[in-house]
PDB file of C-alpha atoms and ligand atoms in Angstrom:
ATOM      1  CA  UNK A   1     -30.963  21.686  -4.905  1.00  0.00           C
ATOM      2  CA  UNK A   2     -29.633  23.617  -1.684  1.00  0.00           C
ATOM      3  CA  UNK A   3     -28.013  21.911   1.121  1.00  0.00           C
ATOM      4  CA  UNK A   4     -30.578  23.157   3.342  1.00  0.00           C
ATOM      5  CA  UNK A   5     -33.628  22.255   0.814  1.00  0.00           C
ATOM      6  CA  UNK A   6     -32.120  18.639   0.662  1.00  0.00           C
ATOM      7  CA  UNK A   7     -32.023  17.518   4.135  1.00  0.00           C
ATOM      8  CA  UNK A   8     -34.803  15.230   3.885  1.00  0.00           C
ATOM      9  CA  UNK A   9     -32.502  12.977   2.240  1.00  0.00           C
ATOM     10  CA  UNK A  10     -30.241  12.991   4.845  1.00  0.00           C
ATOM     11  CA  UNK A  11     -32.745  12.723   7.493  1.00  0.00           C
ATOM     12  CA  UNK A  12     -32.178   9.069   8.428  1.00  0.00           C
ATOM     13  CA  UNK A  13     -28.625   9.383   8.733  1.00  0.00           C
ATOM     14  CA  UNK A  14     -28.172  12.829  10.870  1.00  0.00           C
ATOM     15  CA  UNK A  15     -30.743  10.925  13.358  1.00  0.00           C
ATOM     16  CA  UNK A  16     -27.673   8.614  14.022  1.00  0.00           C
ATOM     17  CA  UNK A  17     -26.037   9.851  17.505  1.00  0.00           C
ATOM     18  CA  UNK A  18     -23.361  12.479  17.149  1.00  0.00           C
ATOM     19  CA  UNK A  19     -23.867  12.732  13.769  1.00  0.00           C
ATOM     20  CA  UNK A  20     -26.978  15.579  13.477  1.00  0.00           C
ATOM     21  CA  UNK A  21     -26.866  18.234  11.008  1.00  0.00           C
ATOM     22  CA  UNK A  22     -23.082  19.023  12.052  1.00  0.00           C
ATOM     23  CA  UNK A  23     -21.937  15.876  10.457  1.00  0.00           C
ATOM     24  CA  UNK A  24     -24.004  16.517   7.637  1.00  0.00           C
ATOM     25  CA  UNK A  25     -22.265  20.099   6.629  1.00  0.00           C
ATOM     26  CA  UNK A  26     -18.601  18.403   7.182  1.00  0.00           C
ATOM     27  CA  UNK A  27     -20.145  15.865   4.613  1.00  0.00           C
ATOM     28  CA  UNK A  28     -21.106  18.249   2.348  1.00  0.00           C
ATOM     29  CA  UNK A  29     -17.761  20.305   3.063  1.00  0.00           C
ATOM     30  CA  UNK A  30     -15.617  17.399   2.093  1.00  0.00           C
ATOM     31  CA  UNK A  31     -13.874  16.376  -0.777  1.00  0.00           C
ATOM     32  CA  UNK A  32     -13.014  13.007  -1.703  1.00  0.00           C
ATOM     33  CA  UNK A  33     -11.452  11.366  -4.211  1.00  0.00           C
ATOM     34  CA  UNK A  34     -11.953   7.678  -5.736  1.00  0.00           C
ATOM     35  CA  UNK A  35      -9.217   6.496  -7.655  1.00  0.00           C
ATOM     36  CA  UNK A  36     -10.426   4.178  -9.757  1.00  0.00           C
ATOM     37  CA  UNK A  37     -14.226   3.109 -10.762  1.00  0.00           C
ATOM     38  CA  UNK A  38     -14.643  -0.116 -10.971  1.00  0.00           C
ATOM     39  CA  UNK A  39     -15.981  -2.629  -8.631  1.00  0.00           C
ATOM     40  CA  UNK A  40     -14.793  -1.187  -5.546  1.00  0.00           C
ATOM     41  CA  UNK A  41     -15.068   2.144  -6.910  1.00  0.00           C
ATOM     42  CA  UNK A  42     -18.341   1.281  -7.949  1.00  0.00           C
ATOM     43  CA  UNK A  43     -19.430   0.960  -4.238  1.00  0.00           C
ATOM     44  CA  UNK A  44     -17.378   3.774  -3.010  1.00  0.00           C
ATOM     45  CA  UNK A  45     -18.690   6.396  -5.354  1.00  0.00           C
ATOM     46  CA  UNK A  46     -22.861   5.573  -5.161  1.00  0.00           C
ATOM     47  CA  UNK A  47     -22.443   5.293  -1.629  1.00  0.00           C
ATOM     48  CA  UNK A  48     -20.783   8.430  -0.846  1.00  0.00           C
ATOM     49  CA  UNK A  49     -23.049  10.291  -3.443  1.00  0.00           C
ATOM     50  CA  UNK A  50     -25.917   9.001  -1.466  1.00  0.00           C
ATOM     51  CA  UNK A  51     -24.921  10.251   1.533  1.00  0.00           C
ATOM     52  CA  UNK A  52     -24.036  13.894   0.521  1.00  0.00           C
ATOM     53  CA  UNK A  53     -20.221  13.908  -0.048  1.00  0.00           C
ATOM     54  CA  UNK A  54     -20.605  17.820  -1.257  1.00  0.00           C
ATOM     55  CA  UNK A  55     -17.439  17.099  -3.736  1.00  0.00           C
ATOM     56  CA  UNK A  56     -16.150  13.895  -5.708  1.00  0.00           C
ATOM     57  CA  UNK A  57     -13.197  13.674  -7.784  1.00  0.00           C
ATOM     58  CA  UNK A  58     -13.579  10.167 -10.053  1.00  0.00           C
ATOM     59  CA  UNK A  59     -10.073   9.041 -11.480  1.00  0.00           C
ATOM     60  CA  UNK A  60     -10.061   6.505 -13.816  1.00  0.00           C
ATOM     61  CA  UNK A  61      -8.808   6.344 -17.831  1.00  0.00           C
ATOM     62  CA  UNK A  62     -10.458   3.114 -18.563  1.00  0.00           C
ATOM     63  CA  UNK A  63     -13.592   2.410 -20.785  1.00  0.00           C
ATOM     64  CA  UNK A  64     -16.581   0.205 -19.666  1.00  0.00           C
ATOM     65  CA  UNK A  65     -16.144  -3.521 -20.904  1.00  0.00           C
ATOM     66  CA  UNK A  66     -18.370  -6.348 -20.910  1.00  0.00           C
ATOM     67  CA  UNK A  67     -16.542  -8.433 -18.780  1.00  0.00           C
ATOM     68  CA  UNK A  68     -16.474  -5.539 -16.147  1.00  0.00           C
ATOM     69  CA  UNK A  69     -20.442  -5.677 -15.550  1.00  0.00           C
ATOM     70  CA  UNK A  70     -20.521  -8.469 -13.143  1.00  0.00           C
ATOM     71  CA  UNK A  71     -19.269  -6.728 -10.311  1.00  0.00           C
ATOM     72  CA  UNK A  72     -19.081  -2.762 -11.519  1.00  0.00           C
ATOM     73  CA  UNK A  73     -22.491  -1.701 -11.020  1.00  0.00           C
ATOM     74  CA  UNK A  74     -22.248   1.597 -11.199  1.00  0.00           C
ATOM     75  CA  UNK A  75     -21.591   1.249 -15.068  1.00  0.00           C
ATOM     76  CA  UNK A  76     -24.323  -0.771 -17.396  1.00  0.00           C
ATOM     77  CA  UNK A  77     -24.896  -2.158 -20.626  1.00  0.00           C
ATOM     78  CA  UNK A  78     -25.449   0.961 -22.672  1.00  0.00           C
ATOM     79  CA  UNK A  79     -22.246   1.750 -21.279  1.00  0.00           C
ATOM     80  CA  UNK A  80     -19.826  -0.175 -23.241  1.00  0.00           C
ATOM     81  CA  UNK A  81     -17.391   1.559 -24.596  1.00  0.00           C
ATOM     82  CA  UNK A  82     -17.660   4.884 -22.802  1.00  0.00           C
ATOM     83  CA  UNK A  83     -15.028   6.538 -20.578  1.00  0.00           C
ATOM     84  CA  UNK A  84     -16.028   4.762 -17.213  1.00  0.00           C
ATOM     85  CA  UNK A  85     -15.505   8.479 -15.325  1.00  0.00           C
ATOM     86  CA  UNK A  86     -18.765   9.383 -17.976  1.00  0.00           C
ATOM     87  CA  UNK A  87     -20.441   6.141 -17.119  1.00  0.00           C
ATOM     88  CA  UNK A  88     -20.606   6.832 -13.556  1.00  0.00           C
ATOM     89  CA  UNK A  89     -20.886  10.904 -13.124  1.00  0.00           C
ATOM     90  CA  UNK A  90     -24.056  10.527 -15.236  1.00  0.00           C
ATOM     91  CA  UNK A  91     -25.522   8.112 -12.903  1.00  0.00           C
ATOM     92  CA  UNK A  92     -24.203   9.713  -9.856  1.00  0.00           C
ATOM     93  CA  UNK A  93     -25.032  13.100 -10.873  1.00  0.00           C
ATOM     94  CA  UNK A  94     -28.926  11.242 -11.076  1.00  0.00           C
ATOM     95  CA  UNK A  95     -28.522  10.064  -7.618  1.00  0.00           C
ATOM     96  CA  UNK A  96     -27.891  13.245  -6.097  1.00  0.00           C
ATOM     97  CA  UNK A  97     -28.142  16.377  -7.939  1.00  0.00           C
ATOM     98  CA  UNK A  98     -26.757  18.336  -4.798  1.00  0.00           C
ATOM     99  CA  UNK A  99     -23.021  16.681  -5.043  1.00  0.00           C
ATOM    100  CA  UNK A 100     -20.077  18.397  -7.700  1.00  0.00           C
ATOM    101  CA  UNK A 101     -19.187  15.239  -9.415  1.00  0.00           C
ATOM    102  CA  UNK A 102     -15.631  15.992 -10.914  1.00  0.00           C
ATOM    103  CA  UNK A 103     -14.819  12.980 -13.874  1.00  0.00           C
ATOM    104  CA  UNK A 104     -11.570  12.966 -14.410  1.00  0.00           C
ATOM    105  CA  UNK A 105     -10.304  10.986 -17.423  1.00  0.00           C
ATOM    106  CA  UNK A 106      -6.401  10.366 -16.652  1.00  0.00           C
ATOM    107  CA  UNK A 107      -4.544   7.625 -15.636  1.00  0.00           C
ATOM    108  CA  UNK A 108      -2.770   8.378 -12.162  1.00  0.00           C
ATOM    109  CA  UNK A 109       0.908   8.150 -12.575  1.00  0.00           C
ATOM    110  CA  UNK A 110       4.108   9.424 -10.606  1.00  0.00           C
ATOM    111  CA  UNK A 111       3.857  12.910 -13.078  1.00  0.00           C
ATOM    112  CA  UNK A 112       0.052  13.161 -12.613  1.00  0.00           C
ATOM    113  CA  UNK A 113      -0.577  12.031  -9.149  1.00  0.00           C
ATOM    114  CA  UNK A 114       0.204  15.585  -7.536  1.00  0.00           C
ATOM    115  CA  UNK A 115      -2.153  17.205  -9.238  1.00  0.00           C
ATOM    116  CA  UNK A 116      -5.106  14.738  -9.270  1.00  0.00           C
ATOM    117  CA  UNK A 117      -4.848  14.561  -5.280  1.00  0.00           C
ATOM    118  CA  UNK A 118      -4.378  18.362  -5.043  1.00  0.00           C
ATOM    119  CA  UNK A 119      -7.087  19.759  -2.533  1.00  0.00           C
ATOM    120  CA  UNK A 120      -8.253  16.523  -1.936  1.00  0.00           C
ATOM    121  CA  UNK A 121      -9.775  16.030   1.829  1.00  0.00           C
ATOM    122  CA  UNK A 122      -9.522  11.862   1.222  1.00  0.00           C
ATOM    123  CA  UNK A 123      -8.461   9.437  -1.360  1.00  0.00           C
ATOM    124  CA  UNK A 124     -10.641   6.017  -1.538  1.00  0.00           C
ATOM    125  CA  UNK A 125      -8.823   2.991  -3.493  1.00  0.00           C
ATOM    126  CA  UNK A 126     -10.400   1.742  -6.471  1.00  0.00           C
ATOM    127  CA  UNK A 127      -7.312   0.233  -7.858  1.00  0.00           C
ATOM    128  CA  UNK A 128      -6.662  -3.349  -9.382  1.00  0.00           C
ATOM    129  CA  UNK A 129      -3.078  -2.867  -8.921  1.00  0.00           C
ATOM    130  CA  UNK A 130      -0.491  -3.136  -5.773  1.00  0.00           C
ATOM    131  CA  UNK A 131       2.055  -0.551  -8.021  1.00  0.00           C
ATOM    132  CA  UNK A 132      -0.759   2.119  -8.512  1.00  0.00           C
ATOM    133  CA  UNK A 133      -1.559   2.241  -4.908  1.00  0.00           C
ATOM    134  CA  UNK A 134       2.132   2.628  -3.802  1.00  0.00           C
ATOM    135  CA  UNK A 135       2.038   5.527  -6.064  1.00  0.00           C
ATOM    136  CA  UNK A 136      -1.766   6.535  -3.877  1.00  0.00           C
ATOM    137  CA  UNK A 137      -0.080   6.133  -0.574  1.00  0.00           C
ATOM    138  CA  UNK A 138       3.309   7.692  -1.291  1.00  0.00           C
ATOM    139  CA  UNK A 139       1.369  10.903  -2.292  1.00  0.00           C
ATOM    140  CA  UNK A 140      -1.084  10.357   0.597  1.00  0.00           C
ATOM    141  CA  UNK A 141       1.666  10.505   2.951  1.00  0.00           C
ATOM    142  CA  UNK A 142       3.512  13.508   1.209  1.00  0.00           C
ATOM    143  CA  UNK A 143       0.240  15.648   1.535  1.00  0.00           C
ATOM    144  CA  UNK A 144      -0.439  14.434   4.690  1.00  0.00           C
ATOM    145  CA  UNK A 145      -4.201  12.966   3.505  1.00  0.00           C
ATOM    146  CA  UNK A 146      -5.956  10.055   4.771  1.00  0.00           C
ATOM    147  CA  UNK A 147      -6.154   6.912   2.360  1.00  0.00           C
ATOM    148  CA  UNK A 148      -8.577   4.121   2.687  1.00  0.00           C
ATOM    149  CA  UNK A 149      -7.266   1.099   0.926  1.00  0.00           C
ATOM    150  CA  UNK A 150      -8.913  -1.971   0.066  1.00  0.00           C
ATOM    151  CA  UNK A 151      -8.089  -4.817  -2.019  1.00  0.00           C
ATOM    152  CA  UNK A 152      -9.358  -8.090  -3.432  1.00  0.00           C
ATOM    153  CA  UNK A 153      -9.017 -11.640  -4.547  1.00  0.00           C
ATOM    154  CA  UNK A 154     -12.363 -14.028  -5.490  1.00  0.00           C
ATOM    155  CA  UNK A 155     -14.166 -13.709  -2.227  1.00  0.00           C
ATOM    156  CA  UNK A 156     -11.734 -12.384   0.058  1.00  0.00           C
ATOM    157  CA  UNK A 157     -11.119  -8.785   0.571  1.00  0.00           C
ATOM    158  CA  UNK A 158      -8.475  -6.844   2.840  1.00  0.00           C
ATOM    159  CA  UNK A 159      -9.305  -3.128   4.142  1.00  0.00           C
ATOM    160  CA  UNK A 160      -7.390  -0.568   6.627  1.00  0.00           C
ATOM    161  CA  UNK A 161      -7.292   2.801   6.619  1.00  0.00           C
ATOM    162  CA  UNK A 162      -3.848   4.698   6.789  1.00  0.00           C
ATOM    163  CA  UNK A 163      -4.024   8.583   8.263  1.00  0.00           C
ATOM    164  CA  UNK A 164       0.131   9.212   7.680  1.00  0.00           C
ATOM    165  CA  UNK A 165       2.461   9.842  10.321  1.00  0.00           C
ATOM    166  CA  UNK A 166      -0.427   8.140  12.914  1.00  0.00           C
ATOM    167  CA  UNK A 167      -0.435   4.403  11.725  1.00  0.00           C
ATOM    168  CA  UNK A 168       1.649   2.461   9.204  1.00  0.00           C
ATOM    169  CA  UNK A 169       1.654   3.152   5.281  1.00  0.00           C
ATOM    170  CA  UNK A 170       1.083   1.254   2.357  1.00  0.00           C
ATOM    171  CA  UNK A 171       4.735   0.479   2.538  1.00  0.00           C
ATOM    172  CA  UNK A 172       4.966  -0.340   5.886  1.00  0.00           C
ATOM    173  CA  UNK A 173       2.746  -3.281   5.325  1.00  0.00           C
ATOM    174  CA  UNK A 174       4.206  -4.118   1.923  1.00  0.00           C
ATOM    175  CA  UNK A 175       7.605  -3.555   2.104  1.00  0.00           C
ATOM    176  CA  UNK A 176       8.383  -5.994  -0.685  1.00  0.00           C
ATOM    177  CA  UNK A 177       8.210  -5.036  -4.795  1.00  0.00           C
ATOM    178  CA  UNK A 178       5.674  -4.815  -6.487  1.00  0.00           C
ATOM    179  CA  UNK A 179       4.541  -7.582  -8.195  1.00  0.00           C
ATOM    180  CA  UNK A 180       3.334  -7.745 -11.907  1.00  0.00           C
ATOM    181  CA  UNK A 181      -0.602  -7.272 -12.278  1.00  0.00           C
ATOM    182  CA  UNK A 182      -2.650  -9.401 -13.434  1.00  0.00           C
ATOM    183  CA  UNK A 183      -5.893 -10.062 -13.904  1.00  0.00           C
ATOM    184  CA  UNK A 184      -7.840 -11.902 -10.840  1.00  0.00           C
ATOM    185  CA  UNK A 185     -11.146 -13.942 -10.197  1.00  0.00           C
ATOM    186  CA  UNK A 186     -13.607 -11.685  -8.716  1.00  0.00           C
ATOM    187  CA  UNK A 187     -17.145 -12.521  -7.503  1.00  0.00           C
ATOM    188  CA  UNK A 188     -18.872  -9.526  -7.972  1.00  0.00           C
ATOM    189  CA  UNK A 189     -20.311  -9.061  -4.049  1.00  0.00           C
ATOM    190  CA  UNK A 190     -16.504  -8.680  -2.827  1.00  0.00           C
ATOM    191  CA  UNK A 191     -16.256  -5.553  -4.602  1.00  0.00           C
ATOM    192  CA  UNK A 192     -19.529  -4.450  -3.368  1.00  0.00           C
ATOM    193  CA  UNK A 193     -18.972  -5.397   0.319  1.00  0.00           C
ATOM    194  CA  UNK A 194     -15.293  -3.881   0.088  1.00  0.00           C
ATOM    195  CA  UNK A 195     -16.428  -0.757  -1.287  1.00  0.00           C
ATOM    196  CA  UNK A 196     -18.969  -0.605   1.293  1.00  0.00           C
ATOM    197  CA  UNK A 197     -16.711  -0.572   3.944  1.00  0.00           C
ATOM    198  CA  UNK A 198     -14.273   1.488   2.520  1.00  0.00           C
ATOM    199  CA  UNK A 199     -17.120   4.335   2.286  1.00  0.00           C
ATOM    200  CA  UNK A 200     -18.211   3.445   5.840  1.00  0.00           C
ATOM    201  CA  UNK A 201     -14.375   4.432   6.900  1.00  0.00           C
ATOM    202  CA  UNK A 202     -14.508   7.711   4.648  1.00  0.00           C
ATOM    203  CA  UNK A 203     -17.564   8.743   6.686  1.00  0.00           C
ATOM    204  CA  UNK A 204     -16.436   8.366   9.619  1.00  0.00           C
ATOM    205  CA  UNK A 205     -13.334  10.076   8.742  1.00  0.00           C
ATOM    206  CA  UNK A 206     -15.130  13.384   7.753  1.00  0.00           C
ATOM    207  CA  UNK A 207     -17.855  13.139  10.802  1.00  0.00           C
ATOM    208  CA  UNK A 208     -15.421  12.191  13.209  1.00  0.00           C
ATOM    209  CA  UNK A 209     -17.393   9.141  14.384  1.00  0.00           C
ATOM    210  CA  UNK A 210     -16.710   5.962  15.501  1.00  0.00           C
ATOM    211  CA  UNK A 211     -13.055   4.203  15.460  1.00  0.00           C
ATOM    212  CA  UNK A 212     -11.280   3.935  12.120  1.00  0.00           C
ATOM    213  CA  UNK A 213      -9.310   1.079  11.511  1.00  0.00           C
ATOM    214  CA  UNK A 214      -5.945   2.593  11.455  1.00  0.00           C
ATOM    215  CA  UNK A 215      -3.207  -0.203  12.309  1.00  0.00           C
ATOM    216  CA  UNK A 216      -5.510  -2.974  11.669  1.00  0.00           C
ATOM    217  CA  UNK A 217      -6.560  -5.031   8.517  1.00  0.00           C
ATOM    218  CA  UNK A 218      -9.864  -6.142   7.961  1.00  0.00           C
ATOM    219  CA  UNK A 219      -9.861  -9.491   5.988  1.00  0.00           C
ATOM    220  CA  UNK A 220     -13.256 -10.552   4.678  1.00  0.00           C
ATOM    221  CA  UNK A 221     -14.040 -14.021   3.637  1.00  0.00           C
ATOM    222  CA  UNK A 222     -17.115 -14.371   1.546  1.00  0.00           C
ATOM    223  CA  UNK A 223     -16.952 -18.446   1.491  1.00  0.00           C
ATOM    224  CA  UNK A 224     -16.704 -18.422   5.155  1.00  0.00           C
ATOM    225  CA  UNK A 225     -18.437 -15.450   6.008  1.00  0.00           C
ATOM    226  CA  UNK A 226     -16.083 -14.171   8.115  1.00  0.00           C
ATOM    227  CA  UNK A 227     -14.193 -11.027   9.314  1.00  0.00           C
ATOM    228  CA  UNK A 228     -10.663 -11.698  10.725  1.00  0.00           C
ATOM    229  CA  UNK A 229      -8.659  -8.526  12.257  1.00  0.00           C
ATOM    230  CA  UNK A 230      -4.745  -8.281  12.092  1.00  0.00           C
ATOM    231  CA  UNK A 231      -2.706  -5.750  13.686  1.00  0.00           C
ATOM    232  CA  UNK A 232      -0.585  -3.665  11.826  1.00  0.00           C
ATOM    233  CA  UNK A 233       2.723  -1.694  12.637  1.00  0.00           C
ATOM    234  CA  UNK A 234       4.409   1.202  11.301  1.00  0.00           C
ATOM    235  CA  UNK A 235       8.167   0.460  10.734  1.00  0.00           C
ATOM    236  CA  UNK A 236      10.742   3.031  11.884  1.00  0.00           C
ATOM    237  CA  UNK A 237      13.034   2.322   8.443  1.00  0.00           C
ATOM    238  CA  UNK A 238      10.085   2.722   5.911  1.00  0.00           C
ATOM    239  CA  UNK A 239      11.339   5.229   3.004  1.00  0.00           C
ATOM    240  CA  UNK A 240       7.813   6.170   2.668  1.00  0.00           C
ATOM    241  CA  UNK A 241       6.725   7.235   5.844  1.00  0.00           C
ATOM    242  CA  UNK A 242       9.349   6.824   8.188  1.00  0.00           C
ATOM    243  CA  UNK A 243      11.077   9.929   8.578  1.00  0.00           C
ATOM    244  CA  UNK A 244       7.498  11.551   9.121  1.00  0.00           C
TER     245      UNK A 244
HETATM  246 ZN1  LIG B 301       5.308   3.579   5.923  1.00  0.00          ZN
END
């Protein structure tokens, strides 16, 4: 389907103020990539879909599980077993014929991280690790491209969104090492609200609206029901950012 035959779908949205059918064409100009897709990737990737993201890249080298199905709804039952990229192109593809799904099957790594970023307008976090998104950010800030992280424990969640050189990094915030993954608790609405936001900021960043939050940190709690805000600096000796 055209861009111009779909705009029904978009209707709703482009009657939101300053966003109009101009904000709809940098929507379907941009491309974003989700690295990783499960539960916040999940989120990310049927919520951009939905609202016209022309291109997706979908990075992940994992296959659906069982266990994964509580909170990574993008994938289903018939989908154990299958490449999770596959899993969630087919269903995305469904949601909106009018968006280039790209599935890309590859772990992202120092070698491969160059070229599964290349061209990329955005990169939305999807990860499960604090050493994978290092890796994210430090090729964020070498390309100069904005990254939305978000990360998660049980029912808490953490979000900001670093645009390099203009707020901190990744490292800026986490100077420390990384520490060994593992796997977490995870009630299956963090994801979902996470991912939500972190597709709200990825919006805004292509349609210019709103205020992102660059030098802030969201912090969600679920059992409270809260949202806490903490303000962020850049630091001047950072070897990822700082001489930028
Ligand atoms: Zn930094």
């Amino acid at each position: 389907m055209s861009f111009k035959a779909d705009l029904t779908r978009y209707k709703r949205q482009m009657a939101l103020n300053g966003f109009g059918m101009e904000g709809q064409r940098k929507l379907d100009a941009a491309k974003v990539a989700i690295a990783g897709v499960g539960g916040l990737g999940s989120a990310v990737s049927l919520y951009l879909t939905a609202a016209g993201v022309g291109y997706i890249r979908l990075i992940d080298f994992d296959v659906v599980e069982l266990s994964n199905l509580n909170r990574q709804v993008v994938h289903w039952s018939n989908d154990i077993g299958r490449p999770k990229v596959e899993s969630a192109a087919m269903k995305l593809t469904q949601l909106n014929p009018g968006v280039k799904i790209d599935a890309v099957n590859e772990k992202i790594t120092k070698e491969s991280a160059g070229s599964l970023f290349e061209g990329m307008d955005i990169v939305v976090d999807g990860q499960d690790n604090i050493a994978t998104r290092m890796l994210i950010n430090e090729e964020c800030v070498r390309r100069s491209v904005p990254y939305v992280y978000a990360a998660l424990y049980g029912m808490e969640g953490f979000l900001t969104t670093i645009l390099p050189g203009k707020g901190p990094c990744l490292k800026c915030i986490y100077p420390g090492e990384c520490p060994v993954p593992e796997s977490c608790p995870v009630v299956g609405t963090t994801p979902g609200v996470m991912g939500c936001l972190e597709a709200t900021e990825a919006i805004k960043i292509i349609t210019g609206i709103g205020k992102l939050v660059v030098g802030r940190l969201i912090i969600y709690d679920g059992e409270r029901m809260s949202f806490q805000e903490v303000a962020l600096r850049r630091s001047d000796i950072c070897p990822v950012c700082g001489c930028i």
